[in-house]
CSV table of N, CA and C in Angstrom, one decimal:
chain,number,residue,atom,x,y,z
O,14,UNK,N,98.9,52.0,97.0
O,14,UNK,CA,100.6,52.4,97.8
O,14,UNK,C,100.2,52.0,99.1
O,15,UNK,N,101.4,51.4,99.5
O,15,UNK,CA,100.8,51.3,101.1
O,15,UNK,C,100.9,52.7,102.0
O,16,UNK,N,100.5,52.5,103.6
O,16,UNK,CA,101.1,53.7,104.5
O,16,UNK,C,102.2,53.7,104.9
O,17,UNK,N,103.2,54.7,104.8
O,17,UNK,CA,104.4,54.4,105.7
O,17,UNK,C,104.3,54.4,107.3
O,18,UNK,N,104.7,53.4,108.0
O,18,UNK,CA,104.6,52.8,109.7
O,18,UNK,C,105.1,53.9,109.9
O,19,UNK,N,104.1,55.1,110.9
O,19,UNK,CA,104.3,55.9,111.7
O,19,UNK,C,105.0,55.1,113.0
O,20,UNK,N,104.7,54.2,113.3
O,20,UNK,CA,106.1,53.4,114.1
O,20,UNK,C,107.1,53.1,114.4
O,21,UNK,N,107.2,52.9,112.9
O,21,UNK,CA,109.1,52.2,112.4
O,21,UNK,C,110.0,53.9,111.7
O,22,UNK,N,108.4,54.6,112.0
O,22,UNK,CA,109.8,56.1,112.0
O,22,UNK,C,109.8,56.9,112.8
O,23,UNK,N,109.2,56.5,114.1
O,23,UNK,CA,109.2,57.1,115.5
O,23,UNK,C,110.3,56.1,115.5
O,24,UNK,N,110.5,55.3,115.9
O,24,UNK,CA,111.4,54.4,116.2
O,24,UNK,C,112.7,54.4,115.9
O,25,UNK,N,112.9,54.5,114.4
O,25,UNK,CA,114.4,54.6,114.3
O,25,UNK,C,114.6,56.2,115.0
O,26,UNK,N,113.9,57.7,114.3
O,26,UNK,CA,114.8,59.0,114.6
O,26,UNK,C,114.6,58.6,116.5
O,27,UNK,N,114.1,57.7,117.9
O,27,UNK,CA,114.6,58.1,118.7
O,27,UNK,C,116.4,57.7,118.6
O,28,UNK,N,115.9,55.6,117.9
O,28,UNK,CA,117.2,55.1,118.3
O,28,UNK,C,118.8,55.5,117.7
O,29,UNK,N,117.8,56.5,116.4
O,29,UNK,CA,119.3,57.2,115.5
O,29,UNK,C,119.7,58.6,116.6
O,30,UNK,N,118.3,58.9,117.2
O,30,UNK,CA,118.5,60.6,118.4
O,30,UNK,C,119.3,60.4,119.0
O,31,UNK,N,119.4,59.0,119.8
O,31,UNK,CA,119.8,58.9,120.5
O,31,UNK,C,121.4,58.2,121.2
O,32,UNK,N,121.5,57.4,119.6
O,32,UNK,CA,122.9,57.6,118.7
O,32,UNK,C,123.9,58.6,118.4
O,33,UNK,N,123.5,59.8,117.7
O,33,UNK,CA,123.2,60.6,117.1
O,33,UNK,C,124.2,61.8,118.8
O,34,UNK,N,123.7,61.9,119.8
O,34,UNK,CA,123.4,62.5,121.2
O,34,UNK,C,124.5,61.7,121.3
O,35,UNK,N,124.3,61.0,121.4
O,35,UNK,CA,125.9,60.1,122.5
O,35,UNK,C,127.1,60.4,121.5
O,36,UNK,N,126.9,59.9,120.6
O,36,UNK,CA,128.6,60.1,119.9
O,36,UNK,C,129.0,61.7,119.8
O,37,UNK,N,128.3,62.6,119.7
O,37,UNK,CA,128.0,63.4,119.6
O,37,UNK,C,129.1,64.4,122.1
O,38,UNK,N,128.2,63.5,122.3
O,38,UNK,CA,128.5,63.5,124.0
O,38,UNK,C,130.2,63.6,123.8
O,39,UNK,N,130.3,62.1,123.7
O,39,UNK,CA,131.4,61.9,123.4
O,39,UNK,C,132.2,62.5,122.6
O,40,UNK,N,131.7,62.9,121.5
O,40,UNK,CA,133.4,64.1,120.7
O,40,UNK,C,133.7,65.6,122.0
O,41,UNK,N,132.4,65.8,122.7
O,41,UNK,CA,132.6,67.3,123.4
O,41,UNK,C,133.7,66.7,124.3
O,42,UNK,N,133.4,65.5,125.2
O,42,UNK,CA,134.2,65.0,125.6
O,42,UNK,C,135.9,65.0,125.4
O,43,UNK,N,135.6,64.5,124.0
O,43,UNK,CA,136.8,64.3,123.9
O,43,UNK,C,137.9,65.7,123.5
O,44,UNK,N,136.8,66.6,123.4
O,44,UNK,CA,138.1,68.0,122.6
O,44,UNK,C,138.0,68.4,123.8
O,45,UNK,N,137.3,68.3,125.4
O,45,UNK,CA,137.7,69.0,126.3
O,45,UNK,C,136.2,69.4,126.8
O,46,UNK,N,135.4,69.7,126.0
O,46,UNK,CA,134.6,70.6,126.6
O,46,UNK,C,133.2,70.1,128.0
O,47,UNK,N,133.1,71.1,128.3
O,47,UNK,CA,132.1,70.9,129.9
O,47,UNK,C,130.8,69.7,129.2
O,48,UNK,N,130.4,69.3,130.1
O,48,UNK,CA,129.2,68.4,129.9
O,48,UNK,C,128.0,69.7,130.2
O,49,UNK,N,127.1,69.8,129.4
O,49,UNK,CA,125.4,70.7,129.6
O,49,UNK,C,124.7,69.8,129.2
O,50,UNK,N,123.7,70.2,130.2
O,50,UNK,CA,122.0,69.1,129.9
O,50,UNK,C,121.8,69.9,128.1
O,51,UNK,N,121.5,70.8,128.2
O,51,UNK,CA,120.5,71.8,127.9
O,51,UNK,C,121.6,71.3,125.8
O,52,UNK,N,123.1,71.0,125.8
O,52,UNK,CA,123.6,71.1,124.7
O,52,UNK,C,122.9,69.8,124.6
O,53,UNK,N,122.3,69.0,125.1
O,53,UNK,CA,122.3,67.3,125.1
O,53,UNK,C,121.0,67.3,124.3
O,54,UNK,N,120.3,67.9,125.3
O,54,UNK,CA,119.0,68.4,125.0
O,54,UNK,C,118.8,68.6,123.5
O,55,UNK,N,119.3,69.6,122.9
O,55,UNK,CA,119.5,70.3,122.2
O,55,UNK,C,119.8,68.7,120.7
O,56,UNK,N,120.8,68.3,121.2
O,56,UNK,CA,121.5,67.2,120.1
O,56,UNK,C,120.7,66.4,119.9
O,57,UNK,N,119.2,65.8,121.1
O,57,UNK,CA,118.9,64.4,120.9
O,57,UNK,C,118.0,65.1,120.3
O,58,UNK,N,117.3,66.2,120.4
O,58,UNK,CA,116.3,67.3,120.2
O,58,UNK,C,116.3,66.9,118.2
O,59,UNK,N,117.5,67.3,117.9
O,59,UNK,CA,117.8,68.1,116.2
O,59,UNK,C,118.3,66.5,115.8
O,60,UNK,N,118.6,66.1,116.6
O,60,UNK,CA,119.4,64.1,116.2
O,60,UNK,C,117.4,63.0,115.8
O,61,UNK,N,116.7,63.3,116.4
O,61,UNK,CA,115.4,62.9,116.1
O,61,UNK,C,114.5,63.4,115.3
O,62,UNK,N,114.8,64.6,114.8
O,62,UNK,CA,114.1,65.3,114.4
O,62,UNK,C,114.9,65.0,112.4
O,63,UNK,N,115.6,64.9,112.6
O,63,UNK,CA,116.5,64.4,111.4
O,63,UNK,C,116.5,63.0,111.4
O,64,UNK,N,116.6,62.0,111.9
O,64,UNK,CA,116.9,61.0,111.7
O,64,UNK,C,114.8,60.7,111.0
O,65,UNK,N,113.9,60.8,112.3
O,65,UNK,CA,112.9,60.3,112.0
O,65,UNK,C,112.2,61.1,110.3
O,66,UNK,N,113.1,62.4,109.9
O,66,UNK,CA,112.7,63.2,108.5
O,66,UNK,C,113.9,62.1,107.3
O,67,UNK,N,114.7,61.4,108.0
O,67,UNK,CA,115.2,60.7,107.1
O,67,UNK,C,114.6,59.2,106.6
O,68,UNK,N,114.3,59.0,108.1
O,68,UNK,CA,113.5,57.8,107.8
O,68,UNK,C,112.7,57.8,106.8
O,69,UNK,N,111.0,58.8,107.7
O,69,UNK,CA,110.6,59.1,106.4
O,69,UNK,C,110.6,59.4,104.8
O,70,UNK,N,111.4,60.4,104.6
O,70,UNK,CA,111.5,60.1,103.4
O,70,UNK,C,112.4,58.4,102.5
O,71,UNK,N,112.7,58.1,103.6
O,71,UNK,CA,113.4,56.8,102.4
O,71,UNK,C,112.3,55.5,102.4
O,72,UNK,N,111.3,55.8,103.6
O,72,UNK,CA,110.3,54.9,102.8
O,72,UNK,C,109.9,55.2,102.5
O,73,UNK,N,109.3,56.8,102.7
O,73,UNK,CA,108.4,57.0,100.9
O,73,UNK,C,109.2,56.4,99.5
O,74,UNK,N,110.3,57.1,100.1
O,74,UNK,CA,110.6,56.5,98.2
O,74,UNK,C,110.7,55.3,98.0
O,75,UNK,N,111.1,54.2,98.8
O,75,UNK,CA,111.4,52.7,98.7
O,75,UNK,C,109.8,52.3,99.0
O,76,UNK,N,109.1,52.5,98.9
O,76,UNK,CA,107.2,52.3,98.3
O,76,UNK,C,106.4,53.0,97.5
O,77,UNK,N,107.9,53.9,96.2
O,77,UNK,CA,107.3,54.2,95.2
O,77,UNK,C,107.9,52.6,94.2
């Protein structure tokens, strides 16, 4: 069984986390909330971790 590429997981996590945080930022703006660097940082870290984990799990599932 081939090893899962860590570069692809990190890249997918960063791209997914960035898109997630931008979408949440836009939704916050539409709902009238003020901009917060702390909230944006939390959403970015959360998105990167979740998208990275989901990508890793997806690659592992398809390698079987």
